[in-house]
Each structure stands twice: as structure tokens, then as C-alpha cells.
Tab-separated table of C-alpha atoms and ligand atoms in Angstrom:
chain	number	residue	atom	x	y	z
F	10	UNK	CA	0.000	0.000	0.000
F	11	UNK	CA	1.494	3.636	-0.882
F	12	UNK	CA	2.010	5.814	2.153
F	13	UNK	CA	-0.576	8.380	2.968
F	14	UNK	CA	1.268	10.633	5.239
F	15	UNK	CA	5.748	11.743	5.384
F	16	UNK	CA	7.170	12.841	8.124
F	17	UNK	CA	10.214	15.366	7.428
F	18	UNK	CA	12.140	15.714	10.381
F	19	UNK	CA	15.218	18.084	9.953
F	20	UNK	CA	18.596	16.482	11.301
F	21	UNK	CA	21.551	17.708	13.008
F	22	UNK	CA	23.716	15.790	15.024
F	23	UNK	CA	20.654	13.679	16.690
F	24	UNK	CA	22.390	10.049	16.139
F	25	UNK	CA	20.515	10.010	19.783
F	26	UNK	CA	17.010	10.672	19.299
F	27	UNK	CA	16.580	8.660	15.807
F	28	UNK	CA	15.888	5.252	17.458
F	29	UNK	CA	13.378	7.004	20.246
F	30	UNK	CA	11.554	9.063	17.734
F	31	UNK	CA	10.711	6.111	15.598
F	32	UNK	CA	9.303	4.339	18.541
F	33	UNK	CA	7.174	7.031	19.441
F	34	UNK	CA	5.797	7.320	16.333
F	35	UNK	CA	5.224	3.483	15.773
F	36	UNK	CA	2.911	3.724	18.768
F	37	UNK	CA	1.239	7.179	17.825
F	38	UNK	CA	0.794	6.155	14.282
F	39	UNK	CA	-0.181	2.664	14.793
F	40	UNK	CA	-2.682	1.664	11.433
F	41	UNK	CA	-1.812	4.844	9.396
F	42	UNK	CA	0.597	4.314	6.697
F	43	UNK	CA	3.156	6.956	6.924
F	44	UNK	CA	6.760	7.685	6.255
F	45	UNK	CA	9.727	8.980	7.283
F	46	UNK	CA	12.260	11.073	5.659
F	47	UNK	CA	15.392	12.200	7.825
F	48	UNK	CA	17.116	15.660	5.948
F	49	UNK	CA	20.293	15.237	7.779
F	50	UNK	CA	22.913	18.043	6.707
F	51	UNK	CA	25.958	16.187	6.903
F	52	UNK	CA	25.458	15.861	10.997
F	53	UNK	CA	29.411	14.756	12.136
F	54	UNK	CA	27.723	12.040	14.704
F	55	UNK	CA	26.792	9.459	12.105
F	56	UNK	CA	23.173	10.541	11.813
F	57	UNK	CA	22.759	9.792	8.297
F	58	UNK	CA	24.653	6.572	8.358
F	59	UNK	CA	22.204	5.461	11.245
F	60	UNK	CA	19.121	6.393	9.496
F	61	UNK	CA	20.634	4.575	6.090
F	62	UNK	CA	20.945	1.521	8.574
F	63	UNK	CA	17.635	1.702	9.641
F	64	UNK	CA	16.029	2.554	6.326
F	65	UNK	CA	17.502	-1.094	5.371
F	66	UNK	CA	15.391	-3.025	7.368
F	67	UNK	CA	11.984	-0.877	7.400
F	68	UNK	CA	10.799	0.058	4.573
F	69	UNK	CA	9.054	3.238	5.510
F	70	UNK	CA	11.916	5.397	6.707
F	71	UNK	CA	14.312	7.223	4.570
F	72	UNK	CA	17.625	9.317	4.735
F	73	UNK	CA	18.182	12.331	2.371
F	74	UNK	CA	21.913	13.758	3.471
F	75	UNK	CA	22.877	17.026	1.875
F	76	UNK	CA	26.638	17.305	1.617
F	77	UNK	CA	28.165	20.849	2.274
F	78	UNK	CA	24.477	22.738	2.373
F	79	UNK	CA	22.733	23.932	6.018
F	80	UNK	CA	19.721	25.169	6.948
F	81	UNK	CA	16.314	24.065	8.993
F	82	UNK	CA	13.950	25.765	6.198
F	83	UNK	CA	15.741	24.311	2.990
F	84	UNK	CA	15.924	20.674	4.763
F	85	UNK	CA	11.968	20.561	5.115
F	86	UNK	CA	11.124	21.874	1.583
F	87	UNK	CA	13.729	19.230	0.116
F	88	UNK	CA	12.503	16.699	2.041
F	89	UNK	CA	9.152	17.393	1.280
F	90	UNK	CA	9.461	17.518	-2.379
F	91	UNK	CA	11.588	14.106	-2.176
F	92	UNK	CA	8.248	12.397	-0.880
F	93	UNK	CA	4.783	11.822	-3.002
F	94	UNK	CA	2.436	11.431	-0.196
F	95	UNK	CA	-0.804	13.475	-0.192
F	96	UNK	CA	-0.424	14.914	3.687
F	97	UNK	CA	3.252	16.013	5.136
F	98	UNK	CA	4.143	16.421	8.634
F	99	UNK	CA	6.988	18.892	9.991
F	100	UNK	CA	8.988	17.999	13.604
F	101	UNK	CA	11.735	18.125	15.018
F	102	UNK	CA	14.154	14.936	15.734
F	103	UNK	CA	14.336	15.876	19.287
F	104	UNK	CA	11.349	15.047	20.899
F	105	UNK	CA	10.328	18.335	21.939
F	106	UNK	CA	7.234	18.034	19.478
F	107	UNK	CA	4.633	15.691	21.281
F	108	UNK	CA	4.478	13.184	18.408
F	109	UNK	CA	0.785	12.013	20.059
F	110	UNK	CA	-0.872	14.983	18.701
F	111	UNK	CA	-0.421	13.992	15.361
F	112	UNK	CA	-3.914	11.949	14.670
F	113	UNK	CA	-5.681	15.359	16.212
F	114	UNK	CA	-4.104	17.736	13.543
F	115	UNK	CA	-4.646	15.084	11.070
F	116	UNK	CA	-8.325	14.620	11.944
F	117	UNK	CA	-8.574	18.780	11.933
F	118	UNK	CA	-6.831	19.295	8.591
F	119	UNK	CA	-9.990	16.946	7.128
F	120	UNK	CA	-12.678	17.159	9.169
F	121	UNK	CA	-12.314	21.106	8.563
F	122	UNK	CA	-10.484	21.175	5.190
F	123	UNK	CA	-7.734	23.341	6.123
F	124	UNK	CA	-4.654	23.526	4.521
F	125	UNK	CA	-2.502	23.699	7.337
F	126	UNK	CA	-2.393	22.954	10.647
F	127	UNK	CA	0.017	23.815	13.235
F	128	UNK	CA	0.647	22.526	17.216
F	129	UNK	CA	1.125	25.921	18.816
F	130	UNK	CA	3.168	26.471	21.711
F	131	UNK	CA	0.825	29.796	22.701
F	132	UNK	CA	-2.550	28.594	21.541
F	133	UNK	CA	-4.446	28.414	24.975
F	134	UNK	CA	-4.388	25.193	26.767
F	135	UNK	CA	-0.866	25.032	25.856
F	136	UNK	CA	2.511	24.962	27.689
F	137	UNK	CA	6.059	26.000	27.487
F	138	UNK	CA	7.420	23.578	29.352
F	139	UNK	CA	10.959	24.300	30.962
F	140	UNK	CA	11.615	27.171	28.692
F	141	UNK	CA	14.152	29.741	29.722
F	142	UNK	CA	11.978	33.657	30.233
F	143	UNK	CA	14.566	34.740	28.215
F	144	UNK	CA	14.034	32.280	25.308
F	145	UNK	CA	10.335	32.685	26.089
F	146	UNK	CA	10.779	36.611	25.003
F	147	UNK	CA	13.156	35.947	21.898
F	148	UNK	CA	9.787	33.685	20.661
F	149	UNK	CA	7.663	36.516	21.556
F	150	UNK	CA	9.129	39.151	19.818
F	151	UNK	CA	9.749	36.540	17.127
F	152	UNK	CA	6.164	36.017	17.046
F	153	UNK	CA	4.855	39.864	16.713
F	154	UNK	CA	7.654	40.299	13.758
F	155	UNK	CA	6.187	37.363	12.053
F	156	UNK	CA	2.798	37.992	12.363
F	157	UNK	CA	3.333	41.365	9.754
F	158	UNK	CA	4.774	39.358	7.122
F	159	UNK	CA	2.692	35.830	7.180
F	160	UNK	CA	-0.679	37.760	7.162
F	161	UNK	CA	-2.526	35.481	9.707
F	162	UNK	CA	-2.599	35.707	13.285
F	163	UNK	CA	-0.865	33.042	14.125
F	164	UNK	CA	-0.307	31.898	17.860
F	165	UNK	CA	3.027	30.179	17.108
F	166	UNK	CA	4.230	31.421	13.487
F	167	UNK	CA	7.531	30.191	14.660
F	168	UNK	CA	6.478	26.938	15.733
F	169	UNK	CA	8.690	23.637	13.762
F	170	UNK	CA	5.432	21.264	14.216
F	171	UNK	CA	2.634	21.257	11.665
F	172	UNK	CA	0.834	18.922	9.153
F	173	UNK	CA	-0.370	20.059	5.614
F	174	UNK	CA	-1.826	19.035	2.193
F	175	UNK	CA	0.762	18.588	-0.361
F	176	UNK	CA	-1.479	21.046	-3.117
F	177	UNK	CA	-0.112	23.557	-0.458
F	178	UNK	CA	3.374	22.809	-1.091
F	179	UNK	CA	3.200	22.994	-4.370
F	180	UNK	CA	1.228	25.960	-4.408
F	181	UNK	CA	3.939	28.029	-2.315
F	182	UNK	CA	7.153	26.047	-3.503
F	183	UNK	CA	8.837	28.471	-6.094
F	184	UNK	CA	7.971	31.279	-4.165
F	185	UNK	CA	9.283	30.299	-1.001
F	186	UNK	CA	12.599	31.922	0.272
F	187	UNK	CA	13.912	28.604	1.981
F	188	UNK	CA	16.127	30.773	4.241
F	189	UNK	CA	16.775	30.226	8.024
F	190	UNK	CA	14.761	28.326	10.602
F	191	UNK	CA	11.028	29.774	9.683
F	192	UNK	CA	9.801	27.320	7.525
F	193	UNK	CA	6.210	27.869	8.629
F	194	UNK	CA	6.336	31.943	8.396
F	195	UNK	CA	7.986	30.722	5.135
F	196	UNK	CA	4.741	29.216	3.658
F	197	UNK	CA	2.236	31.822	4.806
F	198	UNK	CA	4.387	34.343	3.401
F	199	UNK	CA	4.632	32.739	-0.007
F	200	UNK	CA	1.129	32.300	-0.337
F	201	UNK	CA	-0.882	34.529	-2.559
F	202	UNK	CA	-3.909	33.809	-0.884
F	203	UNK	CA	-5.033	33.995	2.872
F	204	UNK	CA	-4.552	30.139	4.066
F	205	UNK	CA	-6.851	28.371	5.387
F	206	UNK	CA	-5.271	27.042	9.115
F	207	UNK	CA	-6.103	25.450	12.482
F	208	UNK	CA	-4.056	25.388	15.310
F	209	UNK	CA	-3.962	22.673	18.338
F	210	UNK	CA	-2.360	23.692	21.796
F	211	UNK	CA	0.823	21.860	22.065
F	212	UNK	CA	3.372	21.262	25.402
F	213	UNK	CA	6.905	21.960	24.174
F	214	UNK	CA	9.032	18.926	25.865
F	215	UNK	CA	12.215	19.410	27.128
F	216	UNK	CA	14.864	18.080	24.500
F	217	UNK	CA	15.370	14.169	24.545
F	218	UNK	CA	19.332	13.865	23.704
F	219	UNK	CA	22.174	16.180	22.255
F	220	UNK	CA	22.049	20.176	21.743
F	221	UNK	CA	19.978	22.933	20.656
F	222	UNK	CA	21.181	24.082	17.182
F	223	UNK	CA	19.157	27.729	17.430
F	224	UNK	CA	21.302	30.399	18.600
F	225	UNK	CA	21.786	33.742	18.165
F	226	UNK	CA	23.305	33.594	14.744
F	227	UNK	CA	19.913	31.959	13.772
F	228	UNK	CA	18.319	35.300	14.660
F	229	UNK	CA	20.386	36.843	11.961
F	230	UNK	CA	18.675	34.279	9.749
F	231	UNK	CA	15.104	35.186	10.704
F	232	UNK	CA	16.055	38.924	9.987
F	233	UNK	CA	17.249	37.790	6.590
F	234	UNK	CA	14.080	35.838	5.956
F	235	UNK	CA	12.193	38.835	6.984
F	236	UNK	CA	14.462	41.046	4.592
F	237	UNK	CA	13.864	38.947	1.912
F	238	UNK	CA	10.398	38.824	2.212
F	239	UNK	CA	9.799	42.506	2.227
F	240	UNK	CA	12.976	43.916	-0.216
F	241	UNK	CA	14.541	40.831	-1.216
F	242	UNK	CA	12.887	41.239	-4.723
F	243	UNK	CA	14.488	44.485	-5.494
F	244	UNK	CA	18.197	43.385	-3.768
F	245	UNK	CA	19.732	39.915	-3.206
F	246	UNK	CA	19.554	40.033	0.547
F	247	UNK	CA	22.828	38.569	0.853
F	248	UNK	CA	24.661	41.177	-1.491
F	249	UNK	CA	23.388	43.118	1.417
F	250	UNK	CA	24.710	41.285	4.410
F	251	UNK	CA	28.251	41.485	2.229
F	252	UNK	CA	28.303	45.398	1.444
F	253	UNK	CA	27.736	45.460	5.235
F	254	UNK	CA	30.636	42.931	5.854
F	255	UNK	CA	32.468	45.026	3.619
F	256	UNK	CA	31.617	48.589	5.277
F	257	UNK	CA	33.065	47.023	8.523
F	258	UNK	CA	36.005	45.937	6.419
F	259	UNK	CA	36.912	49.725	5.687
F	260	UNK	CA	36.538	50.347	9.293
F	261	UNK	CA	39.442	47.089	10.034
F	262	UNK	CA	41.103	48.546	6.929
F	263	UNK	CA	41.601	52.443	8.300
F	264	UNK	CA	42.336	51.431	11.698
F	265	UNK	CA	45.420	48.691	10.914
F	266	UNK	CA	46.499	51.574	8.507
F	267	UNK	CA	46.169	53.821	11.267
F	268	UNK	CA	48.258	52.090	13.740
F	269	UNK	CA	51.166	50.775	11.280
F	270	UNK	CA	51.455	54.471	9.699
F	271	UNK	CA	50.945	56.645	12.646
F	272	UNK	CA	52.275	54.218	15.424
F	273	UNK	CA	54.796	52.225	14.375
F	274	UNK	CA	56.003	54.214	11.823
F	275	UNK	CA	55.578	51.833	8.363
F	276	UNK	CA	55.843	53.496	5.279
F	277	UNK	CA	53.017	54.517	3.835
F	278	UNK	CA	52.612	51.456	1.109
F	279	UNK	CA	53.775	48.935	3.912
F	280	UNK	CA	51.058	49.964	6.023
F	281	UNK	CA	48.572	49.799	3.656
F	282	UNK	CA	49.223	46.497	2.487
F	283	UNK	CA	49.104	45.106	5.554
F	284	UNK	CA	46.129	46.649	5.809
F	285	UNK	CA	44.570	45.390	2.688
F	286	UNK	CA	45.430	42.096	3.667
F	287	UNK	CA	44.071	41.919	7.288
F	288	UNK	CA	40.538	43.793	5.926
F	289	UNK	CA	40.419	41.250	3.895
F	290	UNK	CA	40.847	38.204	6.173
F	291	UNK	CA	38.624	40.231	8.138
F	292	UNK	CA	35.670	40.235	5.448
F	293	UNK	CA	36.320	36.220	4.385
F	294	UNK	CA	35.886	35.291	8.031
F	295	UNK	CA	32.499	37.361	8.485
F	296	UNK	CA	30.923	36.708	5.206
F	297	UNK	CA	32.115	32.991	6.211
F	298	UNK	CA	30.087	33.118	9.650
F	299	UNK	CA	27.390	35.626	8.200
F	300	UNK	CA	26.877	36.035	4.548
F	301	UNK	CA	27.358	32.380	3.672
F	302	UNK	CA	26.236	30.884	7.134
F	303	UNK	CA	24.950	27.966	5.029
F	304	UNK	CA	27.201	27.240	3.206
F	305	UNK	CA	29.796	27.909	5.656
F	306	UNK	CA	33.462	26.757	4.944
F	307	UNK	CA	35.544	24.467	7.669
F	308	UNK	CA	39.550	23.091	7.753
F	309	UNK	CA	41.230	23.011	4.474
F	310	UNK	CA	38.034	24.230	2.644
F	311	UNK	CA	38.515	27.208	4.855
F	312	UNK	CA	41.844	27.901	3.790
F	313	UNK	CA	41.078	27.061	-0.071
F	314	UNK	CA	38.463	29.271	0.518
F	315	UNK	CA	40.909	32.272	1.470
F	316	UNK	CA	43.433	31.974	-0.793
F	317	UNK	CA	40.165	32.410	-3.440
F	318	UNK	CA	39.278	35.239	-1.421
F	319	UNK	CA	42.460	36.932	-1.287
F	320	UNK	CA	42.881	36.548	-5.154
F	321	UNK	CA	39.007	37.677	-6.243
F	322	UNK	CA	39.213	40.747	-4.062
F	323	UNK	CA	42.864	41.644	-5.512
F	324	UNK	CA	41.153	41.453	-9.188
F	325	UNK	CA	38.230	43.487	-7.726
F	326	UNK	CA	40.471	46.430	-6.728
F	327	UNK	CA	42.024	46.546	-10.203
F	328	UNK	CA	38.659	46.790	-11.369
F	329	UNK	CA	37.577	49.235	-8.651
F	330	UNK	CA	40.704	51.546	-9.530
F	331	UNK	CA	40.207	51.336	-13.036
F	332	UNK	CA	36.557	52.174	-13.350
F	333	UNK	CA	37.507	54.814	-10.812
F	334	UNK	CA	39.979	56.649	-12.333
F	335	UNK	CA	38.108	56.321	-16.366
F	336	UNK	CA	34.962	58.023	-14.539
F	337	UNK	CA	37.593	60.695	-13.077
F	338	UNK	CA	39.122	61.358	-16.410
F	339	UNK	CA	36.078	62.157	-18.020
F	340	UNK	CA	35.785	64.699	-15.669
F	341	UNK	CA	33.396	63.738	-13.120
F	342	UNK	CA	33.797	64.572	-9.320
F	343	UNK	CA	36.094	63.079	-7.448
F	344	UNK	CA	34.137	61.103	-4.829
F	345	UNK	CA	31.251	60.220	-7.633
F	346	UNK	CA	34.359	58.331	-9.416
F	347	UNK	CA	35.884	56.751	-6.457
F	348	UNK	CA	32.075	55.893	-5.078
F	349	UNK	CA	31.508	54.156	-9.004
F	350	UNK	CA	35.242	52.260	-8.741
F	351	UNK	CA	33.666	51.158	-5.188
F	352	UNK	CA	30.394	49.913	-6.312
F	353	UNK	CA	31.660	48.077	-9.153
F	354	UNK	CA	34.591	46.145	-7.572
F	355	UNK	CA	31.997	45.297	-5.328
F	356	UNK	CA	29.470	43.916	-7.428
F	357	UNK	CA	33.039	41.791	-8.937
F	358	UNK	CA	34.072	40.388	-4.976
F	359	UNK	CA	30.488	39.467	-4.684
F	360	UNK	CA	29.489	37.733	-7.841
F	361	UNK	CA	33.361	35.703	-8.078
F	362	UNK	CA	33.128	34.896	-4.506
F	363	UNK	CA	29.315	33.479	-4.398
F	364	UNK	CA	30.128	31.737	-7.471
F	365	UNK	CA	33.201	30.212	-6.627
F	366	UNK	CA	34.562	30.688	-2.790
F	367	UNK	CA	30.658	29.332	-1.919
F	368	UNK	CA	29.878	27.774	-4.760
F	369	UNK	CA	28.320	24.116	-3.988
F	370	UNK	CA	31.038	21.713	-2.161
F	371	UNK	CA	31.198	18.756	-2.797
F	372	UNK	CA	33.653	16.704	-0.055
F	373	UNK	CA	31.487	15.247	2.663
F	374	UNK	CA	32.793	16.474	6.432
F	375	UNK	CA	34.933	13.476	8.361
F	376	UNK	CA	32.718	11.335	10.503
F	377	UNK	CA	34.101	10.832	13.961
F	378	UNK	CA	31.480	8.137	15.650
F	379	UNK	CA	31.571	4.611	14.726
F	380	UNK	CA	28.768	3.450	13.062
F	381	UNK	CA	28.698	0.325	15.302
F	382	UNK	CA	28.458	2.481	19.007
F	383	UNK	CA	25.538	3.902	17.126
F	384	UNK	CA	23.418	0.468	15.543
F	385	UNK	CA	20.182	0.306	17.559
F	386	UNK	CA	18.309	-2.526	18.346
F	387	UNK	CA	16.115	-2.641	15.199
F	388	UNK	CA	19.540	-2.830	13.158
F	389	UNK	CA	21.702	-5.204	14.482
F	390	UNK	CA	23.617	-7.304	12.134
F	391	UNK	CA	21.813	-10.251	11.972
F	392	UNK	CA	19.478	-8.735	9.875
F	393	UNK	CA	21.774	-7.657	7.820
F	394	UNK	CA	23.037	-10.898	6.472
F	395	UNK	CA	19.783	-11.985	5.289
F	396	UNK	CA	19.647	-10.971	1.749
F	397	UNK	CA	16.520	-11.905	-0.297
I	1	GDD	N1	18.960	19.456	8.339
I	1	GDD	C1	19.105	20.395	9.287
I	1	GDD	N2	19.877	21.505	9.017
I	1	GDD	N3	18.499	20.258	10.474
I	1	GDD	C2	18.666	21.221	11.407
I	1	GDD	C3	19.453	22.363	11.189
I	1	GDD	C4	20.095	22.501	9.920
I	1	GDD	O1	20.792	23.461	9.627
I	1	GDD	N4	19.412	23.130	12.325
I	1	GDD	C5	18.639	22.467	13.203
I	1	GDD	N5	18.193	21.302	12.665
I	1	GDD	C6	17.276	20.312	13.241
I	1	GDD	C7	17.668	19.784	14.597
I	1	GDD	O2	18.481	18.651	14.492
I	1	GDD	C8	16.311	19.457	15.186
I	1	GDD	O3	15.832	18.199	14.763
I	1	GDD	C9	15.407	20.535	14.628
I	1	GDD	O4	16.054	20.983	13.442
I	1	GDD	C10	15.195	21.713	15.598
I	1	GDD	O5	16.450	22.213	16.009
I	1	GDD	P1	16.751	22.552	17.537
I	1	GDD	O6	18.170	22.929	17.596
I	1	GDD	O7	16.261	21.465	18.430
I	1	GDD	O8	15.845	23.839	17.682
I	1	GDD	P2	15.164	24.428	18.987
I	1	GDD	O9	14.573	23.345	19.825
I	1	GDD	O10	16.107	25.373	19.614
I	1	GDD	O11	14.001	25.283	18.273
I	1	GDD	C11	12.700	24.809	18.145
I	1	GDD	O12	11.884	25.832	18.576
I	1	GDD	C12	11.856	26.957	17.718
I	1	GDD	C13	10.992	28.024	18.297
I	1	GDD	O13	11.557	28.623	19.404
I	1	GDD	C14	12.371	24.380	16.715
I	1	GDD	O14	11.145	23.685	16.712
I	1	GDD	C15	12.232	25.537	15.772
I	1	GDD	O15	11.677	25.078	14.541
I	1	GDD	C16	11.299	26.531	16.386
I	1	GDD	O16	11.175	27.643	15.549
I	2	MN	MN1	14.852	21.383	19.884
């Protein structure tokens, strides 16, 4: 029989809560026929691996690993679209979303023909849990910001648990940003037309095994989503996040110059090399941790990625001077030329560098766990010599 219902759940580093999860959801699910897809970005515990394991001996769980690619948002809408099933779920791996409510927001999403419907963390009846105040105020402020963008008045637009109708999907899908943790806010703000949602009071558990992968760098993330949502159609929000990587980098730039000149006394050109060259260390290492969060570069790939760096941003200030000083010599003002030169060599750093020092990777990360300390009970291997 084809499965009726997927279950995306987003993976990183939960080699822990894989085995648990499944058990939980044997029992909640028990008679529906539903499947699970694990997007697991690379997670350096094994998690993939495990899930393969698994997947080997039932039948309805799957592993889609993304190699060199991060992101909560992106790993739902691939896994959704790498499943045919007419209903989707959304959790997390952790086991903070109370897998029992399930059969509810499946019985809502029919008996009421929604499209969506989402186990809120704020809807009354519901409960927090053990959650930090000050996590509990980063939601709620979270929550008022959404609301303006996902034009419903959602209890929980930040909420990671929810069930919907694949037309839905496929409705939103190439409008949908796919950026940072806010799937959800994601799909009401792609939609062209008010959705049609219910919401079930949820208690958030505490988290079963491993850590918390939302910090405040994520927060940067849910800004961006916002960005894009509201301007991203006129500017790339990234080129953004990289002209403001790069005003910073002017700021690194005057103030090495400053101290080599003034201080110690370098000549002029010395000090301005050395200036040129820590800016621009400066800028790879931000736009590593900022710009390109997802598709952030580690070890070697790191250093490749610098070299790249060094040599696309040397290339951009030959363009930057020369554009600069053409636009001077026709006679045009000074700053106008140099602000031209600027904008240009710009434009050059940022198109070379998200082509090529970010492009798509392709190595897979080292895996430190072995796979053995990991096998569960379901996969031990017995079962694995009986081929068929
Ligand atoms: N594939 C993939 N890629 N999975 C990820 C990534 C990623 O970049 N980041 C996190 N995950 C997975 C985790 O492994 C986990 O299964 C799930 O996404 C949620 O991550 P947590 O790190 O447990 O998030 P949280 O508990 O702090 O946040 C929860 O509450 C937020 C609201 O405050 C989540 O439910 C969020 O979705 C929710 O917005
Ligand atoms: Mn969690």
C-alpha cells in the first residue's frame, strides 16, 4: 500500500534521538501508513549513516543527506518535495514536538479542510514547558515580527510542528525563500492567498538527547528571511549582508592603517598592504560566519576558501581603480568616481566569490562516531546478512 502521510524531520547531530523518535511514532501512528524522511545536513555524529541503517530493514523510513548545504527551512522543503504522499508532517528529531498529537491535527486538517495545521506552543491550553523567560521573550518578539509578514494571526508562526496538504506545497514552492529556521512563516508568506489554518495547543518537551542548534546567529537568519520577504525582490539580501561585511572591512582597513602608519612608523605602502590584507581576512571570516552561514566553509576548505578570497578581491580592486579613475578622467567629481570604482569592484568580490569561494562543495565532512556504538536494536547485524 502507498504511504498516505511523510514525516520530514530536519537532522543535526541527533544520532541520539533517531531510534526514540521512531518508537514514538510506531505507537502514535499505529494503522496509518506513513513515512519517514530524515534531511540530515551532513550531521558529524553518524546521523545519516544510522538512518541509512535503519532505512535497510523498514521500509518506511528514509535518509536524504545534503553534503556541504545547512539550513532548517531548505531541509523541510527538500525533504518534502523528495516524498509523493498526499499529507506532510513537519517535527523536530528531538522530541520536543509531542508526536501524540499527530492523529488530532490530522483529523482537523480533514474534518475542517484546512490547509494547514500547526501545534502551537501559545494557543491556549498550551505549555512552554521548561523554557528559559529569556528564550520565552526571543519567541515573543519573534512572534509579533512574524505575524506582519505571514498575514494570519498566528499563535506560534515560529512553531517547527505542523501537518499540511501537499497542493499547499506545491502551491507556495517556487515562491518560497527557503532561508533560516522559519519554515512555517515561510509558507504563509509565499502564499498569494489567505490560508486556510487550524491550530492545536501543544506542550513543548524538554529536549530528549544532544544540543539545541538555534542560537543567536539563527536570529540573523530570521532577519534575513524577513528582509527577503519585504525587499529581497528588489536586492539579493545577501549582497546586502556582504556590502555590510564590507563597510566594517573599511573600518578594520583604516584602523590597521592607522596604527602601522601613525604608530609604528611603516611606510606609507607597507602599512597599507598590511592593511589590505588583514581587511580582507577580516571580510572572508564574516561573510564565512554571516553572509554564507549555510554554506559555511571548515579546515582546508577554509583555507582554499581564502586563498580564493584573497585573489578575487585583488582582481576586484584593479577593477575598482580602473573604473575609478576612467569616470575621473572624463571629468566627473572626485568622490562620484571613487564611489563608481567602489560599487563596481563590489558587485566583482560578490558575484566571483558566491560563485566560486561558496559555490556548492562537494567533499562530505569526516565522521568521527563509529557506526557500530551507534546500531540500535532494530539494526543489528543479523538482519543484515539476510539478503533476499
Ligand atoms: N537538516 C538540518 N539543518 N536540520 C537542522 C538544522 C540545519 O541546519 N538546524 C537544526 N536542525 C534540526 C535539529 O536537528 C532538530 O531536529 C530541529 O532541526 C530543531 O532544532 P533545535 O536545535 O532542536 O531547535 P530548537 O529546539 O532550539 O528550536 C525549536 O523551537 C523553535 C521556536 O523557538 C524548533 O522547533 C524551531 O523550529 C522553532 O522555531
Ligand atoms: Mn529542539
Amino acid at each position: 500500500m502507498a504511504f498516505q502521510l511523510s514525516i520530514i524531520v530536519p537532522t543535526l547531530n541527533e544520532s541520539g534521538n533517531v531510534q526514540p523518535l521512531l518508537e514514538k511514532l510506531d505507537r502514535a501512528l499505529d494503522g496509518v501508513a506513513w513515512e519517514i524522511i530524515f534531511v540530515d545536513d551532513d550531521s558529524s555524529d553518524s546521523t545519516a549513516a544510522l538512518v541509512r541503517r535503519i532505512s535497510q530493514v523498514r521500509e518506511n523510513v528514509r535518509c536524504l543527506q545534503r553534503v556541504g548545504r545547512r539550513g532548517l527551512s531548505s531541509a523541510c522543503v527538500e525533504g518534502m518535495m523528495a516524498s509523493s504522499t498526499p499529507y506532510l508532517a513537519v517535527m523536530d528529531a528531538d522530541l520536543q514536538h509531542d508526536e501524540t498529537l499527530l492523529p488530532a491535527m490530522f483529523h482537523k486538517l480533514m474534518q475542517e479542510n484546512l490547509d494547514i495545521v500547526i501545534a502551537s506552543r501559545f494557543a491556549a491550553g498550551s505549555s512552554l514547558g521548561s523554557f528559559s523567560s529569556s528564550r520565552e521573550r526571543l519567541s515573543r518578539v519573534g512572534n509579533r515580527l512574524s505575524r506582519a509578514v505571514s498575514k494570519a494571526d498566528l499563535s506560534d508562526p515560529l512553531s517547527g510542528f505542523f501537518v499540511l496538504r501537499r497542493e499547499l506545497l506545491e502551491e507556495v514552492v517556487h515562491s518560497l525563500s527557503c532561508k533560516g529556521f522559519k519554515i512555517l512563516l515561510d509558507i504563509f508568506a509565499s502564499s498569494e492567498r489567505p490560508l486556510k489554518y487550524g491550530e492545536v495547543a501543544m506542550r513543548f518537551r524538554e529536549r530528549h538527547s544532544g544540543e539545541s542548534k538555534l542560537n543567536v546567529l539563527v536570529m540573523l537568519e530570521f532577519i534575513m528571511l524577513l528582509a527577503d520577504k519585504t525587499f529581497g525582490r528588489f536586492v539579493p539580501v545577501r549582497f546586502i549582508l556582504f556590502v555590510m561585511v564590507g563597510l566594517f572591512g573599511v573600518l578594520v582597513h583604516l584602523s590597521v592603517l592607522g596604527v602601522c602608519y601613525k604608530l609604528l612608523h611603516v611606510s606609507f605602502r607597507g602599512a597599507q598592504t598590511a592593511a589590505a590584507l588583514v581587511a580582507i581576512g577580516v571580510n572572508f571570516y564574516f561573510d564565512n560566519q554571516f553572509t554564507y552561514r549555510d554554506q559555511r566553509l571548515k579546515g582546508v576548505r577554509f583555507m582554499k576558501g581564502l586563498l580564493l578570497f584573497y585573489v578575487a578581491c585583488f582582481v576586484g580592486a584593479i577593477i575598482n581603480y580602473s573604473v575609478a579613475i576612467s569616470i575621473f578622467r572624463i571629468g566627473f567629481w572626485w568622490p562620484i568616481a571613487g564611489a563608481l570604482g567602489a560599487v563596481v569592484g563590489s558587485v566583482w568580490n560578490y558575484g566571483v566569490t558566491s560563485t566560486f569561494t561558496w559555490g556548492e562543495s562537494k567533499r562530505p565532512a569526516k565522521t568521527n562516531v563509529k557506526l557500530e556504538e551507534l546500531a540500535g536494536r532494530s539494526t543489528s547485524g543479523a538482519e543484515f546478512g539476510q539478503g533476499s
